[in-house]
Tab-separated table of N, CA and C in Angstrom:
chain	number	residue	atom	x	y	z
G	1	MET	N	-25.323	-24.603	15.254
G	1	MET	CA	-25.733	-23.401	14.569
G	1	MET	C	-24.560	-22.428	14.409
G	2	THR	N	-23.644	-22.374	15.392
G	2	THR	CA	-22.498	-21.481	15.331
G	2	THR	C	-21.569	-21.853	14.179
G	3	LEU	N	-21.314	-23.127	13.961
G	3	LEU	CA	-20.482	-23.572	12.854
G	3	LEU	C	-21.106	-23.170	11.529
G	4	PHE	N	-22.412	-23.341	11.404
G	4	PHE	CA	-23.119	-22.956	10.192
G	4	PHE	C	-22.956	-21.465	9.920
G	5	ARG	N	-23.108	-20.641	10.946
G	5	ARG	CA	-22.962	-19.187	10.781
G	5	ARG	C	-21.534	-18.829	10.367
G	6	SER	N	-20.560	-19.499	10.949
G	6	SER	CA	-19.161	-19.247	10.610
G	6	SER	C	-18.879	-19.601	9.150
G	7	ILE	N	-19.382	-20.741	8.707
G	7	ILE	CA	-19.196	-21.147	7.312
G	7	ILE	C	-19.909	-20.183	6.386
G	8	LEU	N	-21.130	-19.789	6.739
G	8	LEU	CA	-21.893	-18.845	5.927
G	8	LEU	C	-21.169	-17.503	5.851
G	9	ALA	N	-20.669	-17.014	6.980
G	9	ALA	CA	-19.951	-15.733	6.993
G	9	ALA	C	-18.696	-15.810	6.130
G	10	SER	N	-17.950	-16.901	6.240
G	10	SER	CA	-16.737	-17.080	5.428
G	10	SER	C	-17.071	-17.088	3.953
G	11	THR	N	-18.111	-17.788	3.593
G	11	THR	CA	-18.523	-17.869	2.190
G	11	THR	C	-18.941	-16.501	1.675
G	12	LEU	N	-19.715	-15.767	2.456
G	12	LEU	CA	-20.164	-14.443	2.026
G	12	LEU	C	-18.992	-13.479	1.863
G	13	VAL	N	-18.026	-13.538	2.773
G	13	VAL	CA	-16.848	-12.674	2.659
G	13	VAL	C	-16.078	-12.993	1.382
G	14	LEU	N	-15.853	-14.274	1.092
G	14	LEU	CA	-15.120	-14.653	-0.121
G	14	LEU	C	-15.880	-14.262	-1.373
G	15	VAL	N	-17.184	-14.419	-1.375
G	15	VAL	CA	-18.003	-14.010	-2.527
G	15	VAL	C	-17.908	-12.508	-2.714
G	16	TRP	N	-17.984	-11.756	-1.615
G	16	TRP	CA	-17.904	-10.310	-1.709
G	16	TRP	C	-16.554	-9.875	-2.253
G	17	PHE	N	-15.463	-10.423	-1.722
G	17	PHE	CA	-14.129	-10.062	-2.199
G	17	PHE	C	-13.965	-10.431	-3.661
G	18	SER	N	-14.464	-11.571	-4.076
G	18	SER	CA	-14.379	-11.971	-5.481
G	18	SER	C	-15.152	-11.009	-6.359
G	19	ALA	N	-16.316	-10.609	-5.901
G	19	ALA	CA	-17.136	-9.676	-6.671
G	19	ALA	C	-16.469	-8.316	-6.791
G	20	GLN	N	-15.675	-7.931	-5.796
G	20	GLN	CA	-14.973	-6.658	-5.816
G	20	GLN	C	-13.704	-6.721	-6.660
G	21	GLY	N	-13.333	-7.895	-7.129
G	21	GLY	CA	-12.134	-8.036	-7.943
G	21	GLY	C	-10.862	-8.191	-7.134
G	22	LEU	N	-10.972	-8.261	-5.804
G	22	LEU	CA	-9.782	-8.341	-4.984
G	22	LEU	C	-9.102	-9.695	-5.076
G	23	ALA	N	-9.869	-10.732	-5.296
G	23	ALA	CA	-9.270	-12.062	-5.370
G	23	ALA	C	-8.503	-12.257	-6.664
G	24	SER	N	-8.778	-11.444	-7.666
G	24	SER	CA	-8.133	-11.637	-8.957
G	24	SER	C	-7.131	-10.544	-9.291
G	25	GLY	N	-6.743	-9.746	-8.329
G	25	GLY	CA	-5.717	-8.744	-8.570
G	25	GLY	C	-6.280	-7.361	-8.832
G	26	LEU	N	-5.380	-6.408	-8.899
G	26	LEU	CA	-5.753	-5.014	-9.104
G	26	LEU	C	-5.714	-4.655	-10.577
G	27	GLN	N	-6.560	-3.724	-10.951
G	27	GLN	CA	-6.604	-3.222	-12.317
G	27	GLN	C	-5.878	-1.880	-12.379
G	28	PRO	N	-5.263	-1.567	-13.515
G	28	PRO	CA	-4.583	-0.271	-13.656
G	28	PRO	C	-5.553	0.885	-13.411
G	29	ARG	N	-5.041	1.931	-12.806
G	29	ARG	CA	-5.829	3.142	-12.570
G	29	ARG	C	-4.896	4.342	-12.548
G	30	ASP	N	-5.429	5.505	-12.841
G	30	ASP	CA	-4.624	6.722	-12.909
G	30	ASP	C	-3.896	6.979	-11.593
G	31	GLY	N	-2.623	7.308	-11.701
G	31	GLY	CA	-1.831	7.682	-10.548
G	31	GLY	C	-1.282	6.529	-9.734
G	32	TRP	N	-1.575	5.303	-10.138
G	32	TRP	CA	-1.101	4.121	-9.410
G	32	TRP	C	0.040	3.474	-10.164
G	33	GLN	N	0.926	2.841	-9.407
G	33	GLN	CA	1.935	1.951	-9.953
G	33	GLN	C	1.574	0.555	-9.448
G	34	ILE	N	1.574	-0.423	-10.328
G	34	ILE	CA	1.213	-1.789	-9.959
G	34	ILE	C	2.264	-2.726	-10.532
G	35	ILE	N	2.859	-3.538	-9.649
G	35	ILE	CA	3.894	-4.478	-10.080
G	35	ILE	C	3.501	-5.880	-9.629
G	36	ASP	N	3.208	-6.734	-10.593
G	36	ASP	CA	2.971	-8.147	-10.288
G	36	ASP	C	4.324	-8.800	-10.050
G	37	THR	N	4.410	-9.644	-9.040
G	37	THR	CA	5.682	-10.279	-8.706
G	37	THR	C	5.510	-11.793	-8.617
G	38	PRO	N	6.603	-12.534	-8.658
G	38	PRO	CA	6.536	-13.977	-8.441
G	38	PRO	C	6.573	-14.329	-6.949
G	39	HIS	N	6.752	-13.328	-6.101
G	39	HIS	CA	6.922	-13.554	-4.673
G	39	HIS	C	5.597	-13.905	-4.006
G	40	ALA	N	5.660	-14.758	-2.990
G	40	ALA	CA	4.494	-15.063	-2.170
G	40	ALA	C	4.144	-13.828	-1.340
G	41	PHE	N	2.908	-13.753	-0.891
G	41	PHE	CA	2.407	-12.601	-0.150
G	41	PHE	C	3.306	-12.234	1.041
G	42	SER	N	3.521	-13.165	1.961
G	42	SER	CA	4.305	-12.844	3.167
G	42	SER	C	5.746	-12.484	2.822
G	43	GLU	N	6.291	-13.117	1.799
G	43	GLU	CA	7.647	-12.794	1.360
G	43	GLU	C	7.711	-11.358	0.834
G	44	LEU	N	6.718	-10.957	0.035
G	44	LEU	CA	6.720	-9.602	-0.510
G	44	LEU	C	6.539	-8.570	0.601
G	45	VAL	N	5.697	-8.845	1.570
G	45	VAL	CA	5.555	-7.929	2.708
G	45	VAL	C	6.907	-7.739	3.388
G	46	ASP	N	7.609	-8.823	3.645
G	46	ASP	CA	8.932	-8.739	4.279
G	46	ASP	C	9.921	-7.979	3.404
G	47	ARG	N	9.863	-8.199	2.105
G	47	ARG	CA	10.769	-7.522	1.179
G	47	ARG	C	10.505	-6.015	1.156
G	48	VAL	N	9.235	-5.621	1.204
G	48	VAL	CA	8.903	-4.195	1.227
G	48	VAL	C	9.428	-3.570	2.516
G	49	LYS	N	9.209	-4.230	3.641
G	49	LYS	CA	9.707	-3.707	4.917
G	49	LYS	C	11.225	-3.522	4.882
G	50	ALA	N	11.935	-4.495	4.354
G	50	ALA	CA	13.394	-4.402	4.260
G	50	ALA	C	13.809	-3.275	3.314
G	51	ALA	N	13.100	-3.121	2.206
G	51	ALA	CA	13.417	-2.070	1.235
G	51	ALA	C	13.163	-0.687	1.819
G	52	VAL	N	12.095	-0.543	2.593
G	52	VAL	CA	11.812	0.738	3.252
G	52	VAL	C	12.980	1.122	4.140
G	53	LYS	N	13.455	0.190	4.924
G	53	LYS	CA	14.589	0.442	5.814
G	53	LYS	C	15.857	0.756	5.021
G	54	ALA	N	16.108	-0.011	3.964
G	54	ALA	CA	17.306	0.191	3.147
G	54	ALA	C	17.314	1.561	2.472
G	55	GLU	N	16.135	2.065	2.146
G	55	GLU	CA	16.030	3.383	1.505
G	55	GLU	C	15.907	4.511	2.538
G	56	LYS	N	16.136	4.167	3.804
G	56	LYS	CA	16.172	5.135	4.905
G	56	LYS	C	14.853	5.880	5.111
G	57	MET	N	13.762	5.133	4.911
G	57	MET	CA	12.435	5.663	5.212
G	57	MET	C	11.910	4.942	6.442
G	58	GLY	N	10.795	5.410	6.979
G	58	GLY	CA	10.222	4.795	8.161
G	58	GLY	C	8.937	4.058	7.848
G	59	LEU	N	8.782	2.872	8.428
G	59	LEU	CA	7.517	2.149	8.358
G	59	LEU	C	6.664	2.695	9.504
G	60	VAL	N	5.673	3.512	9.168
G	60	VAL	CA	4.922	4.285	10.148
G	60	VAL	C	3.637	3.573	10.582
G	61	THR	N	2.972	2.889	9.638
G	61	THR	CA	1.723	2.196	9.944
G	61	THR	C	1.668	0.879	9.194
G	62	GLN	N	0.864	-0.046	9.737
G	62	GLN	CA	0.596	-1.318	9.079
G	62	GLN	C	-0.856	-1.691	9.371
G	63	ALA	N	-1.538	-2.184	8.362
G	63	ALA	CA	-2.908	-2.660	8.550
G	63	ALA	C	-3.144	-3.823	7.595
G	64	SER	N	-3.885	-4.827	8.074
G	64	SER	CA	-4.148	-6.004	7.252
G	64	SER	C	-5.540	-6.545	7.531
G	65	ALA	N	-6.433	-6.401	6.561
G	65	ALA	CA	-7.774	-6.974	6.704
G	65	ALA	C	-7.707	-8.492	6.751
G	66	SER	N	-6.755	-9.093	6.029
G	66	SER	CA	-6.660	-10.556	6.033
G	66	SER	C	-6.219	-11.062	7.406
G	67	ALA	N	-5.340	-10.336	8.088
G	67	ALA	CA	-4.939	-10.738	9.440
G	67	ALA	C	-6.113	-10.588	10.403
G	68	GLY	N	-6.866	-9.512	10.256
G	68	GLY	CA	-8.042	-9.309	11.098
G	68	GLY	C	-9.096	-10.376	10.866
G	69	ALA	N	-9.313	-10.709	9.604
G	69	ALA	CA	-10.297	-11.750	9.279
G	69	ALA	C	-9.849	-13.097	9.837
G	70	LYS	N	-8.545	-13.374	9.734
G	70	LYS	CA	-8.010	-14.640	10.247
G	70	LYS	C	-8.278	-14.760	11.744
G	71	GLY	N	-8.173	-13.660	12.448
G	71	GLY	CA	-8.446	-13.646	13.872
G	71	GLY	C	-9.894	-13.979	14.196
G	72	GLN	N	-10.762	-13.818	13.211
G	72	GLN	CA	-12.175	-14.154	13.374
G	72	GLN	C	-12.506	-15.495	12.729
G	73	GLY	N	-11.473	-16.219	12.304
G	73	GLY	CA	-11.692	-17.526	11.701
G	73	GLY	C	-12.118	-17.482	10.244
G	74	ILE	N	-11.893	-16.358	9.592
G	74	ILE	CA	-12.293	-16.186	8.188
G	74	ILE	C	-11.036	-16.041	7.340
G	75	VAL	N	-10.970	-16.767	6.239
G	75	VAL	CA	-9.814	-16.704	5.358
G	75	VAL	C	-10.168	-15.907	4.104
G	76	ILE	N	-9.403	-14.840	3.862
G	76	ILE	CA	-9.538	-14.042	2.647
G	76	ILE	C	-8.150	-13.886	2.048
G	77	PRO	N	-8.047	-13.500	0.769
G	77	PRO	CA	-6.723	-13.294	0.177
G	77	PRO	C	-5.910	-12.284	0.994
G	78	GLY	N	-4.605	-12.545	1.089
G	78	GLY	CA	-3.731	-11.683	1.866
G	78	GLY	C	-3.698	-10.263	1.337
G	79	ASN	N	-3.710	-9.306	2.250
G	79	ASN	CA	-3.517	-7.910	1.882
G	79	ASN	C	-2.904	-7.190	3.064
G	80	GLN	N	-2.031	-6.268	2.773
G	80	GLN	CA	-1.404	-5.475	3.823
G	80	GLN	C	-1.113	-4.088	3.273
G	81	VAL	N	-1.460	-3.100	4.070
G	81	VAL	CA	-1.170	-1.708	3.753
G	81	VAL	C	-0.016	-1.281	4.646
G	82	LEU	N	1.017	-0.728	4.031
G	82	LEU	CA	2.219	-0.304	4.749
G	82	LEU	C	2.402	1.201	4.554
G	83	GLY	N	2.245	1.961	5.630
G	83	GLY	CA	2.406	3.409	5.572
G	83	GLY	C	3.867	3.789	5.751
G	84	VAL	N	4.385	4.553	4.808
G	84	VAL	CA	5.814	4.872	4.760
G	84	VAL	C	5.992	6.393	4.719
G	85	TYR	N	6.890	6.887	5.556
G	85	TYR	CA	7.193	8.319	5.538
G	85	TYR	C	8.462	8.562	6.344
G	86	ARG	N	8.827	9.820	6.483
G	86	ARG	CA	9.984	10.200	7.287
G	86	ARG	C	9.764	11.621	7.782
G	87	ASN	N	10.242	11.924	8.958
G	87	ASN	CA	9.931	13.193	9.597
G	87	ASN	C	10.391	14.414	8.811
G	88	ASP	N	11.543	14.352	8.152
G	88	ASP	CA	11.979	15.526	7.394
G	88	ASP	C	11.020	15.819	6.245
G	89	TYR	N	10.479	14.789	5.625
G	89	TYR	CA	9.461	15.003	4.593
G	89	TYR	C	8.185	15.566	5.212
G	90	ALA	N	7.824	15.090	6.384
G	90	ALA	CA	6.624	15.591	7.062
G	90	ALA	C	6.743	17.086	7.336
G	91	ARG	N	7.888	17.510	7.802
G	91	ARG	CA	8.081	18.936	8.089
G	91	ARG	C	7.994	19.770	6.819
G	92	ARG	N	8.628	19.297	5.755
G	92	ARG	CA	8.571	20.026	4.474
G	92	ARG	C	7.148	20.082	3.942
G	93	MET	N	6.440	18.959	4.037
G	93	MET	CA	5.060	18.890	3.559
G	93	MET	C	4.193	19.898	4.313
G	94	LEU	N	4.291	19.891	5.638
G	94	LEU	CA	3.449	20.773	6.447
G	94	LEU	C	3.795	22.241	6.241
G	95	LYS	N	5.062	22.540	5.986
G	95	LYS	CA	5.448	23.919	5.694
G	95	LYS	C	4.789	24.390	4.397
G	96	ALA	N	4.682	23.480	3.443
G	96	ALA	CA	4.073	23.826	2.158
G	96	ALA	C	2.547	23.825	2.226
G	97	SER	N	1.974	22.865	2.941
G	97	SER	CA	0.513	22.750	3.000
G	97	SER	C	0.096	21.955	4.234
G	98	ILE	N	-0.530	22.622	5.175
G	98	ILE	CA	-1.050	21.936	6.365
G	98	ILE	C	-2.084	20.893	5.947
G	99	ALA	N	-2.925	21.215	4.985
G	99	ALA	CA	-3.980	20.286	4.541
G	99	ALA	C	-3.405	18.991	3.996
G	100	ALA	N	-2.236	19.055	3.365
G	100	ALA	CA	-1.618	17.856	2.784
G	100	ALA	C	-1.243	16.835	3.858
G	101	GLY	N	-1.163	17.272	5.113
G	101	GLY	CA	-0.797	16.381	6.201
G	101	GLY	C	-1.740	15.192	6.355
G	102	ILE	N	-2.968	15.314	5.897
G	102	ILE	CA	-3.927	14.203	5.984
G	102	ILE	C	-3.480	13.010	5.143
G	103	GLU	N	-2.614	13.240	4.177
G	103	GLU	CA	-2.200	12.183	3.251
G	103	GLU	C	-0.996	11.376	3.739
G	104	ALA	N	-0.346	11.825	4.796
G	104	ALA	CA	0.831	11.112	5.287
G	104	ALA	C	0.418	10.113	6.366
G	105	PRO	N	0.995	8.951	6.412
G	105	PRO	CA	2.044	8.439	5.529
G	105	PRO	C	1.464	7.992	4.188
G	106	ILE	N	2.329	7.925	3.216
G	106	ILE	CA	1.948	7.409	1.897
G	106	ILE	C	2.060	5.890	1.972
G	107	ARG	N	1.175	5.203	1.276
G	107	ARG	CA	1.034	3.764	1.496
G	107	ARG	C	1.424	2.908	0.302
G	108	PHE	N	2.045	1.775	0.641
G	108	PHE	CA	2.201	0.660	-0.284
G	108	PHE	C	1.099	-0.332	0.048
G	109	TYR	N	0.649	-1.072	-0.970
G	109	TYR	CA	-0.412	-2.064	-0.795
G	109	TYR	C	0.075	-3.385	-1.376
G	110	VAL	N	0.173	-4.403	-0.537
G	110	VAL	CA	0.579	-5.736	-0.978
G	110	VAL	C	-0.669	-6.611	-0.982
G	111	THR	N	-0.950	-7.221	-2.127
G	111	THR	CA	-2.133	-8.067	-2.267
G	111	THR	C	-1.756	-9.440	-2.804
G	112	GLU	N	-2.455	-10.441	-2.304
G	112	GLU	CA	-2.229	-11.818	-2.729
G	112	GLU	C	-3.109	-12.133	-3.926
G	113	ASN	N	-2.525	-12.771	-4.915
G	113	ASN	CA	-3.241	-13.143	-6.133
G	113	ASN	C	-3.769	-14.576	-6.028
G	114	ASP	N	-4.654	-14.938	-6.947
G	114	ASP	CA	-5.237	-16.287	-6.966
G	114	ASP	C	-4.179	-17.382	-7.016
G	115	ASP	N	-3.057	-17.120	-7.708
G	115	ASP	CA	-2.014	-18.142	-7.860
G	115	ASP	C	-1.004	-18.124	-6.701
G	116	LYS	N	-1.321	-17.370	-5.650
G	116	LYS	CA	-0.501	-17.233	-4.437
G	116	LYS	C	0.724	-16.340	-4.619
G	117	SER	N	0.905	-15.753	-5.799
G	117	SER	CA	1.920	-14.714	-5.952
G	117	SER	C	1.332	-13.436	-5.345
G	118	ALA	N	2.133	-12.374	-5.323
G	118	ALA	CA	1.656	-11.127	-4.730
G	118	ALA	C	1.956	-9.948	-5.649
G	119	THR	N	1.175	-8.907	-5.470
G	119	THR	CA	1.290	-7.674	-6.241
G	119	THR	C	1.615	-6.536	-5.288
G	120	LEU	N	2.512	-5.643	-5.727
G	120	LEU	CA	2.825	-4.433	-4.985
G	120	LEU	C	2.234	-3.253	-5.737
G	121	SER	N	1.497	-2.426	-5.047
G	121	SER	CA	0.937	-1.243	-5.692
G	121	SER	C	1.015	-0.048	-4.750
G	122	TRP	N	0.935	1.131	-5.333
G	122	TRP	CA	0.920	2.371	-4.565
G	122	TRP	C	0.464	3.503	-5.449
G	123	LYS	N	-0.124	4.509	-4.814
G	123	LYS	CA	-0.389	5.772	-5.495
G	123	LYS	C	0.916	6.555	-5.435
G	124	THR	N	1.314	7.137	-6.548
G	124	THR	CA	2.552	7.915	-6.515
G	124	THR	C	2.371	9.126	-5.589
G	125	PRO	N	3.431	9.520	-4.903
G	125	PRO	CA	3.327	10.704	-4.053
G	125	PRO	C	2.829	11.941	-4.819
G	126	SER	N	3.239	12.101	-6.070
G	126	SER	CA	2.734	13.243	-6.843
G	126	SER	C	1.218	13.180	-7.011
G	127	GLU	N	0.685	11.984	-7.171
G	127	GLU	CA	-0.770	11.810	-7.259
G	127	GLU	C	-1.421	12.085	-5.905
G	128	VAL	N	-0.835	11.550	-4.855
G	128	VAL	CA	-1.387	11.721	-3.509
G	128	VAL	C	-1.468	13.204	-3.149
G	129	PHE	N	-0.413	13.948	-3.445
G	129	PHE	CA	-0.368	15.361	-3.073
G	129	PHE	C	-0.942	16.282	-4.150
G	130	GLY	N	-1.404	15.722	-5.253
G	130	GLY	CA	-1.963	16.514	-6.346
G	130	GLY	C	-2.999	17.547	-5.928
G	131	PRO	N	-3.969	17.188	-5.095
G	131	PRO	CA	-5.008	18.159	-4.712
G	131	PRO	C	-4.490	19.365	-3.921
G	132	TYR	N	-3.258	19.298	-3.443
G	132	TYR	CA	-2.709	20.358	-2.597
G	132	TYR	C	-1.642	21.186	-3.309
G	133	MET	N	-1.409	20.906	-4.586
G	133	MET	CA	-0.314	21.561	-5.308
G	133	MET	C	-0.516	23.062	-5.453
G	134	ALA	N	-1.740	23.518	-5.690
G	134	ALA	CA	-1.970	24.958	-5.826
G	134	ALA	C	-1.615	25.676	-4.528
G	135	GLU	N	-1.964	25.066	-3.417
G	135	GLU	CA	-1.665	25.647	-2.107
G	135	GLU	C	-0.191	25.493	-1.740
G	136	GLY	N	0.380	24.333	-2.037
G	136	GLY	CA	1.745	24.010	-1.617
G	136	GLY	C	2.826	24.532	-2.530
G	137	GLY	N	2.438	24.890	-3.752
G	137	GLY	CA	3.377	25.487	-4.688
G	137	GLY	C	4.555	24.596	-5.055
G	138	ASP	N	5.627	25.254	-5.461
G	138	ASP	CA	6.818	24.542	-5.920
G	138	ASP	C	7.438	23.667	-4.834
G	139	ASP	N	7.375	24.105	-3.582
G	139	ASP	CA	7.975	23.309	-2.503
G	139	ASP	C	7.321	21.933	-2.405
G	140	LEU	N	6.003	21.896	-2.477
G	140	LEU	CA	5.305	20.614	-2.400
G	140	LEU	C	5.541	19.798	-3.667
G	141	LYS	N	5.568	20.466	-4.808
G	141	LYS	CA	5.807	19.773	-6.075
G	141	LYS	C	7.184	19.107	-6.089
G	142	VAL	N	8.202	19.818	-5.645
G	142	VAL	CA	9.567	19.279	-5.602
G	142	VAL	C	9.641	18.111	-4.629
G	143	MET	N	9.029	18.267	-3.450
G	143	MET	CA	9.064	17.198	-2.463
G	143	MET	C	8.350	15.947	-2.973
G	144	ALA	N	7.195	16.123	-3.600
G	144	ALA	CA	6.447	14.983	-4.138
G	144	ALA	C	7.262	14.263	-5.213
G	145	ALA	N	7.950	15.018	-6.060
G	145	ALA	CA	8.784	14.405	-7.100
G	145	ALA	C	9.936	13.617	-6.465
G	146	GLU	N	10.536	14.158	-5.412
G	146	GLU	CA	11.584	13.418	-4.693
G	146	GLU	C	11.023	12.108	-4.148
G	147	LEU	N	9.848	12.189	-3.534
G	147	LEU	CA	9.230	10.989	-2.972
G	147	LEU	C	8.825	9.987	-4.051
G	148	ASP	N	8.454	10.479	-5.229
G	148	ASP	CA	8.186	9.557	-6.347
G	148	ASP	C	9.404	8.669	-6.578
G	149	GLY	N	10.591	9.285	-6.579
G	149	GLY	CA	11.826	8.530	-6.783
G	149	GLY	C	12.121	7.576	-5.635
G	150	VAL	N	11.867	8.013	-4.411
G	150	VAL	CA	12.104	7.157	-3.240
G	150	VAL	C	11.173	5.941	-3.280
G	151	PHE	N	9.916	6.165	-3.575
G	151	PHE	CA	8.956	5.061	-3.620
G	151	PHE	C	9.269	4.111	-4.775
G	152	GLU	N	9.720	4.651	-5.872
G	152	GLU	CA	10.137	3.801	-6.997
G	152	GLU	C	11.330	2.942	-6.592
G	153	ALA	N	12.285	3.538	-5.871
G	153	ALA	CA	13.469	2.784	-5.427
G	153	ALA	C	13.082	1.678	-4.441
G	154	ILE	N	12.161	1.976	-3.533
G	154	ILE	CA	11.688	0.960	-2.595
G	154	ILE	C	11.039	-0.182	-3.363
G	155	ALA	N	10.175	0.157	-4.302
G	155	ALA	CA	9.466	-0.860	-5.082
G	155	ALA	C	10.442	-1.709	-5.894
G	156	LYS	N	11.411	-1.072	-6.520
G	156	LYS	CA	12.387	-1.808	-7.324
G	156	LYS	C	13.169	-2.781	-6.450
G	157	ARG	N	13.603	-2.310	-5.296
G	157	ARG	CA	14.375	-3.145	-4.372
G	157	ARG	C	13.511	-4.312	-3.880
G	158	ALA	N	12.262	-4.047	-3.568
G	158	ALA	CA	11.369	-5.070	-2.998
G	158	ALA	C	10.946	-6.123	-4.027
G	159	THR	N	10.851	-5.736	-5.290
G	159	THR	CA	10.307	-6.655	-6.302
G	159	THR	C	11.363	-7.320	-7.165
G	160	SER	N	12.611	-6.878	-7.030
G	160	SER	CA	13.660	-7.491	-7.853
G	160	SER	C	13.868	-8.940	-7.428
G	161	GLU	N	14.397	-9.720	-8.337
G	161	GLU	CA	14.609	-11.159	-8.079
G	161	GLU	C	15.747	-11.406	-7.138
């Protein structure tokens, strides 16, 4: 009976992920950057980590539903969220808007596609901090624009051939 439940749970998880569109990639949405790559999932994760370091940012958090599912014997398409930030940006952000602190670190999202390639996506820092711009003023706007460039540089480095 346990094997049956495990197979049933695995099937339901895959059906749910497919229904959510996760198995077939991400769709464009406002404020997001999405780059399809020829790289395999684990390779792209490693490339993003290396690019974060090369651009002198910090890898602050990591989370992976696919790794968690694997630990339970369930296989789902690879996904990893990588939280990226740096303390000097944190101080500037908090000086401009304490409320904006809930948004740090800003995240990259690596997802595995049906063909085993991977996609890199992220909300631009300007989009992430958008709700706090009235409170944070020019200081937050300037910082978010700087981070837009940093995140673009990380993405370019990670996805280049």
